[in-house]
mmCIF file of C-alpha atoms and ligand atoms in Angstrom:
data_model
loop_
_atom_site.group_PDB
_atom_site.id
_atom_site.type_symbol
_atom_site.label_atom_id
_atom_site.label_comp_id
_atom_site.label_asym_id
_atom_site.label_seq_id
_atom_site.Cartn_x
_atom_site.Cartn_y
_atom_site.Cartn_z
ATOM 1 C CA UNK K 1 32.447 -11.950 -22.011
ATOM 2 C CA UNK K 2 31.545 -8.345 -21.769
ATOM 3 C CA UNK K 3 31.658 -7.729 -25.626
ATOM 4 C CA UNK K 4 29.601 -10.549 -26.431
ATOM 5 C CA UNK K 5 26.809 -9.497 -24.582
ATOM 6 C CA UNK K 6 27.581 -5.884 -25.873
ATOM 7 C CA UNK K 7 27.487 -6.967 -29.433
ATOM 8 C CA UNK K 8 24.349 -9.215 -28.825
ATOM 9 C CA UNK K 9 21.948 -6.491 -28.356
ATOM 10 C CA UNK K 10 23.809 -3.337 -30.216
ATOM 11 C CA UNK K 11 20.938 -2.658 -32.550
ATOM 12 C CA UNK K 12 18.523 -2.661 -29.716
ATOM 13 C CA UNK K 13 21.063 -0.030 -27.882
ATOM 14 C CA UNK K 14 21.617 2.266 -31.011
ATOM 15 C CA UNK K 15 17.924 3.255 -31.441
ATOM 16 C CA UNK K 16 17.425 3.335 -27.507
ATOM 17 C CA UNK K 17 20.325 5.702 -27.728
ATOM 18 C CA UNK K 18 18.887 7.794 -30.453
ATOM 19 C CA UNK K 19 15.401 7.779 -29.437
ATOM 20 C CA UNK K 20 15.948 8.720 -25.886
ATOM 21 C CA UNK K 21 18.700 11.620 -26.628
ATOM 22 C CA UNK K 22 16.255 12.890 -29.751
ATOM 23 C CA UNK K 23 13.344 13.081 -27.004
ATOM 24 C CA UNK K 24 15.218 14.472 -24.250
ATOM 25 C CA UNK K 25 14.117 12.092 -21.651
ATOM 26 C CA UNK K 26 16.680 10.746 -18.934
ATOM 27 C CA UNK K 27 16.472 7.117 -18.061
ATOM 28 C CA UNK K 28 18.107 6.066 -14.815
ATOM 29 C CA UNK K 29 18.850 2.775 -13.438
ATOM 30 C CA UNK K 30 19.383 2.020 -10.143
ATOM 31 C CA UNK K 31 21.599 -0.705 -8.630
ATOM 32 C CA UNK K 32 22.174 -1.995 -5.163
ATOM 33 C CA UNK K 33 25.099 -3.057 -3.263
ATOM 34 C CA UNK K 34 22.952 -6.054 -2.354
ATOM 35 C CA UNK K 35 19.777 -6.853 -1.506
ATOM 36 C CA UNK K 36 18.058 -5.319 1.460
ATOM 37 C CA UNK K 37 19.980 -2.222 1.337
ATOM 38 C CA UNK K 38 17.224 0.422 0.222
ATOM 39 C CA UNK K 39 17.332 0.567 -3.323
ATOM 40 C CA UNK K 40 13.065 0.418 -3.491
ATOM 41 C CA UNK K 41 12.853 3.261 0.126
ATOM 42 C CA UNK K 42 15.611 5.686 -2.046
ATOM 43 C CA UNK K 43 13.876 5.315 -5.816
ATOM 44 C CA UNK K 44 10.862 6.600 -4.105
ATOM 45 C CA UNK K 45 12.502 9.198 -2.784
ATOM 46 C CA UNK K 46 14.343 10.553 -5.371
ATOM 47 C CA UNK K 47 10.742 10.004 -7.200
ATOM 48 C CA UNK K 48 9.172 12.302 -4.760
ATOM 49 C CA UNK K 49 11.956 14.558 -5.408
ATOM 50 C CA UNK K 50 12.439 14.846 -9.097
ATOM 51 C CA UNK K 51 8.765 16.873 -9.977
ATOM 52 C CA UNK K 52 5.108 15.475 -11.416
ATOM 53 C CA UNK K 53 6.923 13.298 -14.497
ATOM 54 C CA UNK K 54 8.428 10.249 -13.246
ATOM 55 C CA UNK K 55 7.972 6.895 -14.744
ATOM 56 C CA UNK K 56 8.954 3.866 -12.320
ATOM 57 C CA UNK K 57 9.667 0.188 -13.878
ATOM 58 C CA UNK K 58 10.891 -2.924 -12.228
ATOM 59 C CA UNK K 59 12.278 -5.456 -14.807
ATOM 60 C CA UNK K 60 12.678 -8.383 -12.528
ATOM 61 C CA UNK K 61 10.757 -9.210 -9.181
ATOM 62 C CA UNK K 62 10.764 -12.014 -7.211
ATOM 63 C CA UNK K 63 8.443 -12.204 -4.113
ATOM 64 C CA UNK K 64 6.189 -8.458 -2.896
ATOM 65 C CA UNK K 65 5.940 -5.731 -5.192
ATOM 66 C CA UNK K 66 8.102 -3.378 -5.349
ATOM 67 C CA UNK K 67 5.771 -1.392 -7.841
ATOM 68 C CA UNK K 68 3.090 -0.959 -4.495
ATOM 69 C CA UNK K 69 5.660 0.827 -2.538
ATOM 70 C CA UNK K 70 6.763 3.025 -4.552
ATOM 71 C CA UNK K 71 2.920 4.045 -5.988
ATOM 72 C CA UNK K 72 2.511 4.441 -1.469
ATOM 73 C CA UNK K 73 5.170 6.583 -0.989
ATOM 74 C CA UNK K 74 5.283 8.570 -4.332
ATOM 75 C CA UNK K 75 2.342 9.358 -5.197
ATOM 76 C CA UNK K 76 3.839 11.578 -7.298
ATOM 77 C CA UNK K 77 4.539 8.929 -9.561
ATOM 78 C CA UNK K 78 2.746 9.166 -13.584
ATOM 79 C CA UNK K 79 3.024 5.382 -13.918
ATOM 80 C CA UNK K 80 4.603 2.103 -12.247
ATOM 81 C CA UNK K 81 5.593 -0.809 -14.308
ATOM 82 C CA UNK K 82 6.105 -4.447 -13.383
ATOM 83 C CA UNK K 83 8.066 -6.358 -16.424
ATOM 84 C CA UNK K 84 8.166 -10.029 -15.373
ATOM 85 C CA UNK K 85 7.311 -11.522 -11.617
ATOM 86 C CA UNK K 86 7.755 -14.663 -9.423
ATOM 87 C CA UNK K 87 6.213 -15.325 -6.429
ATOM 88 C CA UNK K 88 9.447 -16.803 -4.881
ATOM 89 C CA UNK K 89 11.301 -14.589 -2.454
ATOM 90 C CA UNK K 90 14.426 -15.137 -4.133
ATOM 91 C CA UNK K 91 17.185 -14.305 -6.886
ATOM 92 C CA UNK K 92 15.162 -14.292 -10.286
ATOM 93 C CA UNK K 93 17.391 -17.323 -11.456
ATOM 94 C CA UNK K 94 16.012 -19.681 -9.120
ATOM 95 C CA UNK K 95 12.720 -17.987 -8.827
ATOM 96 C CA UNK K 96 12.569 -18.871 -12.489
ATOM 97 C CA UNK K 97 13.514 -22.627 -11.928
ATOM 98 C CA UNK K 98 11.351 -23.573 -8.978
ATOM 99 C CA UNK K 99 8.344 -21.881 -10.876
ATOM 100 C CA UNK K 100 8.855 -23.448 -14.220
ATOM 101 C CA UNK K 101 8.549 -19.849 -15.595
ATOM 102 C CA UNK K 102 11.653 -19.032 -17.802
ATOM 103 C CA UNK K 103 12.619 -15.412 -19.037
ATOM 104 C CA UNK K 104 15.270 -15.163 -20.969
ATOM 105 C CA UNK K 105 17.578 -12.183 -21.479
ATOM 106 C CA UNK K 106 16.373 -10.953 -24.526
ATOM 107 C CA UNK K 107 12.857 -11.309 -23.475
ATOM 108 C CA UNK K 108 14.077 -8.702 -20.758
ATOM 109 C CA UNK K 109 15.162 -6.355 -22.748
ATOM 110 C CA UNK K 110 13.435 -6.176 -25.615
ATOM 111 C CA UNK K 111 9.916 -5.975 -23.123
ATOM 112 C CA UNK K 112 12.732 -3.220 -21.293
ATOM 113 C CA UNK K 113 12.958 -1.349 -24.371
ATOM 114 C CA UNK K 114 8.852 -1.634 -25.802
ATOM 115 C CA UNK K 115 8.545 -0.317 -22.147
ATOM 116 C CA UNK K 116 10.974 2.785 -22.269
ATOM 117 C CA UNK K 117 9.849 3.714 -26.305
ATOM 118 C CA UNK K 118 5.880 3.562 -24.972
ATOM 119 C CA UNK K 119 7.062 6.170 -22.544
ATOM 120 C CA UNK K 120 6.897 9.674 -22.960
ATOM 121 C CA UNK K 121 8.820 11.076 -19.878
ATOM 122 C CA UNK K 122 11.373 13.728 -18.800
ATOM 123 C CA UNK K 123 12.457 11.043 -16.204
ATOM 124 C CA UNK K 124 12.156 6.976 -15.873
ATOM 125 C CA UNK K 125 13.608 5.279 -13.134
ATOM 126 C CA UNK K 126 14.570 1.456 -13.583
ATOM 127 C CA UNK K 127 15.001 -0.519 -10.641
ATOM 128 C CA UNK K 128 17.170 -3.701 -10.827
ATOM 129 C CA UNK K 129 16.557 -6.591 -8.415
ATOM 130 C CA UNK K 130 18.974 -7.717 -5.766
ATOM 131 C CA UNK K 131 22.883 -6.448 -5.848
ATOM 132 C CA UNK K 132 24.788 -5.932 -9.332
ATOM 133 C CA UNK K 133 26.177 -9.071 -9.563
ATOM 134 C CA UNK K 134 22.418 -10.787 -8.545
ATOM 135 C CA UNK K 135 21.810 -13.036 -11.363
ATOM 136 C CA UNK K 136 19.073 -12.451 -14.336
ATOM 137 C CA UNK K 137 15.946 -14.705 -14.488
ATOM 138 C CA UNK K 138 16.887 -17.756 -16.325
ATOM 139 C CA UNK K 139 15.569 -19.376 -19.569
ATOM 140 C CA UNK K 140 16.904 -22.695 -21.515
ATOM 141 C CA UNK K 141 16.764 -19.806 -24.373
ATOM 142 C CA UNK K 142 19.820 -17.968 -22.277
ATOM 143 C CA UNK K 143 22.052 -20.677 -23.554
ATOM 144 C CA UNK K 144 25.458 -19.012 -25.013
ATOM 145 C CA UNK K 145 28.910 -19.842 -23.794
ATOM 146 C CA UNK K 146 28.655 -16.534 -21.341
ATOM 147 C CA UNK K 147 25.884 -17.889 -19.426
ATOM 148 C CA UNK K 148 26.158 -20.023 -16.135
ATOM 149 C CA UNK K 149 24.414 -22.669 -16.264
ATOM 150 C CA UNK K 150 22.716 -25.698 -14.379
ATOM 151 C CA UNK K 151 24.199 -28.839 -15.562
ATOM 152 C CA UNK K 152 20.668 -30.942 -15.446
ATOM 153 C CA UNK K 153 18.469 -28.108 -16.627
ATOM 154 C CA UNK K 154 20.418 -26.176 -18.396
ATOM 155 C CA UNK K 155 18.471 -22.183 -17.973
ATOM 156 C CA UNK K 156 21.532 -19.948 -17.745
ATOM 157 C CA UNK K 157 21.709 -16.511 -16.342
ATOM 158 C CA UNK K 158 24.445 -13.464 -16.427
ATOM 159 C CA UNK K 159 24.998 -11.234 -13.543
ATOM 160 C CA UNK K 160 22.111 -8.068 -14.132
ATOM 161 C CA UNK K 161 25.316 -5.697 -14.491
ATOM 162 C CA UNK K 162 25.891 -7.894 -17.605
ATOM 163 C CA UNK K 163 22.208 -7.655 -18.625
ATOM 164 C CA UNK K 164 21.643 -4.496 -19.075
ATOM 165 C CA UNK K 165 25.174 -3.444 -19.973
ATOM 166 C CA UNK K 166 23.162 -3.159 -23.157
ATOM 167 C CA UNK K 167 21.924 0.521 -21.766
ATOM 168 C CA UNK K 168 25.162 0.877 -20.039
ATOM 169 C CA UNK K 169 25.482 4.780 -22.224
ATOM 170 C CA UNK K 170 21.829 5.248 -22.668
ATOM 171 C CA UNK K 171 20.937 5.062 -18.482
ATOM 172 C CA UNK K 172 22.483 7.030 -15.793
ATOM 173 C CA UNK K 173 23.290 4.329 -13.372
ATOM 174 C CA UNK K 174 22.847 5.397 -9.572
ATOM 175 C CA UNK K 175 24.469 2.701 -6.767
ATOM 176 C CA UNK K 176 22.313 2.073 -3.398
ATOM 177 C CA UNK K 177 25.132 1.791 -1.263
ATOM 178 C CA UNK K 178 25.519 -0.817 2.010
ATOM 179 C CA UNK K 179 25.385 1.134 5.198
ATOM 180 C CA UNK K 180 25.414 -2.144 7.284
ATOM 181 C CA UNK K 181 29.117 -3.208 9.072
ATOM 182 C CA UNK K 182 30.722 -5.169 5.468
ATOM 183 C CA UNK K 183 28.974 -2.180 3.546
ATOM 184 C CA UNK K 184 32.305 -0.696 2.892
ATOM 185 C CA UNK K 185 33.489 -3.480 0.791
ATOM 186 C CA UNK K 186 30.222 -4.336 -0.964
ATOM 187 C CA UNK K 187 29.589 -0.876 -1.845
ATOM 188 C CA UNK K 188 32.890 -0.542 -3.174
ATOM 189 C CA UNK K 189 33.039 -3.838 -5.115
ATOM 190 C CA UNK K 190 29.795 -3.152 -6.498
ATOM 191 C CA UNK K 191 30.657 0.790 -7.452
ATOM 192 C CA UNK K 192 34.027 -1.363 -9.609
ATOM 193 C CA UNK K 193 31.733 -3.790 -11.439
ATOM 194 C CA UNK K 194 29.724 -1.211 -12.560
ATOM 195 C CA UNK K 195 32.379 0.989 -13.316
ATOM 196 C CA UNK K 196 34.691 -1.682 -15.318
ATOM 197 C CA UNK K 197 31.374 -2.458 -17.174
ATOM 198 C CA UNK K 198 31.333 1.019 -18.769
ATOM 199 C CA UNK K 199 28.136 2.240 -16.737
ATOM 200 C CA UNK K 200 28.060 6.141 -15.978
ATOM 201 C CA UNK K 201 27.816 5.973 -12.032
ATOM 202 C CA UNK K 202 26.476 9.298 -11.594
ATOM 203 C CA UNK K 203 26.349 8.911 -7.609
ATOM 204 C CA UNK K 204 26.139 6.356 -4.497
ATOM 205 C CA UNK K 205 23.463 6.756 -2.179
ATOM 206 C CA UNK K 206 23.784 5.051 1.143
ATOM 207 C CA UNK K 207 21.264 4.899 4.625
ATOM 208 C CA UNK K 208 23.278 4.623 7.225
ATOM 209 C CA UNK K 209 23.368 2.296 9.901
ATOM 210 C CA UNK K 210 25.501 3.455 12.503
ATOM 211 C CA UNK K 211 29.239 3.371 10.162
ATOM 212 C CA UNK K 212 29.438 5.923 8.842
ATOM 213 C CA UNK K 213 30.218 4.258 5.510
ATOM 214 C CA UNK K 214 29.413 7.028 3.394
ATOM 215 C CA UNK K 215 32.360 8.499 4.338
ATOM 216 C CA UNK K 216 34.449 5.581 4.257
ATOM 217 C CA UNK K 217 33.231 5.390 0.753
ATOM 218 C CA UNK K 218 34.010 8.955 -0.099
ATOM 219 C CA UNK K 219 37.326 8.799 1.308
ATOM 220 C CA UNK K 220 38.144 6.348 -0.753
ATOM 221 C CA UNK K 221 37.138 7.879 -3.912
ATOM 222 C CA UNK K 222 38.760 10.536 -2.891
ATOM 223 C CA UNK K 223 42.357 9.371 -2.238
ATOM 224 C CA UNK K 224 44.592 9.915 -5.003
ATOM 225 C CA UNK K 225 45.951 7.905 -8.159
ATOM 226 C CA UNK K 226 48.639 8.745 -10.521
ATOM 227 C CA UNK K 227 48.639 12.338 -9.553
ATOM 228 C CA UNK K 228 44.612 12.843 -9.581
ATOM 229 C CA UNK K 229 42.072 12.134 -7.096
ATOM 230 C CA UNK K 230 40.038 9.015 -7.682
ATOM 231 C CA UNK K 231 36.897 11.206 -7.247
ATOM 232 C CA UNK K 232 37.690 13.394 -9.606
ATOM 233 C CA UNK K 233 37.787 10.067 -12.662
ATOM 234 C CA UNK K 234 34.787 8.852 -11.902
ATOM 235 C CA UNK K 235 32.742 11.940 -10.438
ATOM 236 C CA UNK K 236 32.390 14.983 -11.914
ATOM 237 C CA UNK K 237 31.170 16.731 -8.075
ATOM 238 C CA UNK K 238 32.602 14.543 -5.394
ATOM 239 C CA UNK K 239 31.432 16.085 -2.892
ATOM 240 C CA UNK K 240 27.568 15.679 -3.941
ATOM 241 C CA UNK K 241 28.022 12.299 -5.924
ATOM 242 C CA UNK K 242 28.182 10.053 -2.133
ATOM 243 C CA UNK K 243 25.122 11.515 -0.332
ATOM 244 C CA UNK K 244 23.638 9.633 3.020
ATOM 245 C CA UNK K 245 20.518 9.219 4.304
ATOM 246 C CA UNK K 246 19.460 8.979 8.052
ATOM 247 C CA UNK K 247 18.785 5.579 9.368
ATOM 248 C CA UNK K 248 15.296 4.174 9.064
ATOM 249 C CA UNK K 249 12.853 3.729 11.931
ATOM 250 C CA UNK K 250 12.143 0.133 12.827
ATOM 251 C CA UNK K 251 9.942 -1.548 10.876
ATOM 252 C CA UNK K 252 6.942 -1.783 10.998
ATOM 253 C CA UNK K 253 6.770 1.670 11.166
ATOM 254 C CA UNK K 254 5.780 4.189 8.408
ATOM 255 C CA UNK K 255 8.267 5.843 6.442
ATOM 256 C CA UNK K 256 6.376 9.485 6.813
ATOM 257 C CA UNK K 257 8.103 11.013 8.698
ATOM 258 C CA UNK K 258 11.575 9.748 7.404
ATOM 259 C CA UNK K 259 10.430 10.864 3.714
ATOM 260 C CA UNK K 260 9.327 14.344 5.009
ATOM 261 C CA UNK K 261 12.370 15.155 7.675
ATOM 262 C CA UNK K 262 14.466 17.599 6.324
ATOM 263 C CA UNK K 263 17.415 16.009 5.917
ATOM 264 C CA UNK K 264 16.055 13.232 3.638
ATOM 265 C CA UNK K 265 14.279 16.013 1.768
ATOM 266 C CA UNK K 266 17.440 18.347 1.457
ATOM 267 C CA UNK K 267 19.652 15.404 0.152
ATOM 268 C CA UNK K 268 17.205 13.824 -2.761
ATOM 269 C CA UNK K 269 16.506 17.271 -4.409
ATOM 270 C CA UNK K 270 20.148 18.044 -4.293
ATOM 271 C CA UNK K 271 20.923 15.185 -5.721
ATOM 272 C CA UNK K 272 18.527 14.798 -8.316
ATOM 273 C CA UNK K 273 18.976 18.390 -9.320
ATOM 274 C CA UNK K 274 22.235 19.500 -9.492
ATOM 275 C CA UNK K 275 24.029 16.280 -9.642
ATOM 276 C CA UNK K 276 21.842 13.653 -11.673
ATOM 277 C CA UNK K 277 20.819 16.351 -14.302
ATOM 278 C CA UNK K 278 25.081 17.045 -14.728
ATOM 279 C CA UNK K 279 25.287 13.580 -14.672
ATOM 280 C CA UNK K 280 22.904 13.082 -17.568
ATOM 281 C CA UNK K 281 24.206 16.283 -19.618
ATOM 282 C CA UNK K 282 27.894 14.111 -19.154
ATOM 283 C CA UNK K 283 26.325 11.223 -20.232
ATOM 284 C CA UNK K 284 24.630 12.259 -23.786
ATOM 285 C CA UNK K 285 28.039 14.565 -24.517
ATOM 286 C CA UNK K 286 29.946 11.665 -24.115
ATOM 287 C CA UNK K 287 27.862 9.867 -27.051
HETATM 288 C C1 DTB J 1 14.190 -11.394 -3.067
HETATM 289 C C2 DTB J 1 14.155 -10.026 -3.598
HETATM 290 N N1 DTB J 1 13.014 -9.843 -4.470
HETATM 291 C C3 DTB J 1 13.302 -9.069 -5.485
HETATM 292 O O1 DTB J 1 12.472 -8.720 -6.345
HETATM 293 N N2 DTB J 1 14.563 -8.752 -5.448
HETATM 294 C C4 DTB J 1 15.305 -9.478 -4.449
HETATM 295 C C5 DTB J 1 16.189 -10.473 -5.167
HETATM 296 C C6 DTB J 1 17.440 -10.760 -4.398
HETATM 297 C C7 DTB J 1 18.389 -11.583 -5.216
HETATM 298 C C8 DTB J 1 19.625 -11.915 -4.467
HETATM 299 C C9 DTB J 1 20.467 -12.910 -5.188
HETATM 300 C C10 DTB J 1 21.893 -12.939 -4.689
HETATM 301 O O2 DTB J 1 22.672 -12.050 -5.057
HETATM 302 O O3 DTB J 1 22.232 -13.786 -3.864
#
C-alpha cells in the first residue's frame, strides 16, 4: 500500500528533494495525535519562535481558518497559505462529499509542491488537518485499489500520513501530542504510524491537561529494546525531542499571556533551535 503511493508521486519527491536541500530551506510538517489537540496554538508558537522568515500553509481545511490564527498570534509570520477549503466542520473526506467539491490527492500535492517551489524561505511550516490517520479530501479521481472508498459514490481517500508520505524525507515531521486522559495511547499510536511510514519525527509536543502524558510518553521512548533505548532509535536528544506545554486558559480567553509566559517561551526556542535545526541537519545527511 505504502509503496504504491510512494512510487505514484516519486518524480514530484525527487525535485522537491533537490530543490529544497540545493536552497537550504527546511520544510516542516506538523501532525496531530487527533483533532483538537493544539496542533494550530503550537505551529504558532514555534512560528513566533523560529525568527522573521516563516512561511505557514494549510493543505486541507474544513470549517474556520486556521490561516487567521496563526496570522493573530504570529505576527511574525512572512506569509499564510490556505491550499483547498470546505465550509463543513468536518474530516476533509466528507467535507468533500456533502459539498460536491472533490480534491483529489494529486491535486494536493502537486498545488503542495507549486506552493513550497514559489517559496523562498529558511523555514515553512505545513499544517495537516485532523490526526495522522484523518482521511484526505476525496475525489472520484482518487480511485486506485489503495483508496477507501464509498460504494455509491465512489471519491476515495488515504489516511494524510499516506498522502504526504510523498515528502516523508524532504519534511521534518513534528507530532502534536494528546495531553487529554487516552492521550497516552493516541500519541503513541500516532508517533508508530508516522514512524513505520518512514517520516523523520524530529519531536512530540504535547499541552498538558492535568496527566502528565509527556512523561508517560517519554518514558516510553525511553525504555529499552534489544540492548538500546527506544529513545535513542528514533531521537537523536531524548531528552529535548518530548517537550510540554502548560495547559491553556479556558476559552474564550486570549492566548497572550500563555504565548508570552516563560515557560511556553523557553520550550519553543529550545526546541526549534537546538533540536529541529539537528533534526533537519539528520534529515538532509540521511539523503
Ligand atoms: C474539523 C477540523 N477542521 C479542520 O480543518 N481540521 C479538522 C478535521 C478533523 C478531521 C477528523 C477526522 C477523523 O479523524 O475522525
Amino acid at each position: 500500500m505504502f509503496a504504491r503511493t510512494h512510487s505514484q508521486y516519486w518524480k514530484i519527491c525527487s525535485s522537491i528533494r533537490q530543490k529544497r536541500y540545493a536552497s537550504g530551506n527546511q520544510t516542516n510538517i506538523i501532525f496531530g495525535a487527533n483533532t483538537d489537540v493544539g496542533k494550530t496554538v503550537i505551529t504558532a508558537g514555534l512560528i513566533r519562535a523560529s525568527g522573521n522568515t516563516s512561511h505557514y500553509v494549510k493543505p486541507l481545511q474544513c470549517g474556520g481558518s486556521d490561516q487567521r490564527f496563526v496570522e493573530k498570534y504570529a505576527t511574525n509570520v512572512t506569509s499564510a497559505t490556505t491550499l483547498f477549503e470546505w465550509e463543513t466542520p468536518a474530516s476533509p473526506h466528507y467535507a468533500a462529499r456533502v459539498e460536491n467539491k472533490p480534491i483529489s490527492d494529486e491535486q494536493v500535492i502537486t498545488s503542495l509542491k507549486d506552493c513550497l517551489d514559489s517559496l523562498n524561505s529558511p523555514m515553512t511550516w505545513v499544517e495537516t488537518a485532523g490526526g495522522v490517520m484523518s482521511p484526505s479530501s476525496s475525489s472520484p479521481d482518487n480511485n486506485g485499489p489503495h483508496h477507501a472508498r464509498d460504494k455509491e459514490l465512489s471519491w476515495g481517500w488515504v489516511p494524510q500520513a499516506d498522502l504526504y508520505q510523498t515528502f516523508s524525507d524532504s519534511m521534518s515531521a513534528v507530532l502534536i501530542g494528546d495531553g487529554r486522559l487516552g492521550g497516552i495511547s493516541a500519541t503513541l499510536t500516532a508517533l508508530e504510524s508516522l514512524l513505520i511510514r518512514g517520516y523523520n519525527v524530529s519531536g512530540v509536543i504535547v499541552i498538558e491537561k492535568g496527566y502528565e502524558n509527556q512523561k508517560a510518553i517519554q518514558e516510553y521512548a525511553s525504555r529499552e529494546v534489544d540492548g538500546r533505548t527506544a529513545t535513542s532509535t528514533i531521537f537523536r536528544y531524548p531528552e529535548s525531542s518530548i517537550v510540554s506545554l502548560p495547559e491553556l486558559p479556558p476559552e474564550p480567553e486570549p492566548l497572550d499571556d500563555w504565548y508570552h509566559s516563560e515557560e511556553t517561551t523557553k520550550a519553543l526556542e529550545s526546541f526549534v533551535q537546538v533540536h529541529l535545526n539537528q533534526a533537519w541537519e539528520d534529515c538532509k545527511s540521511a539523503n
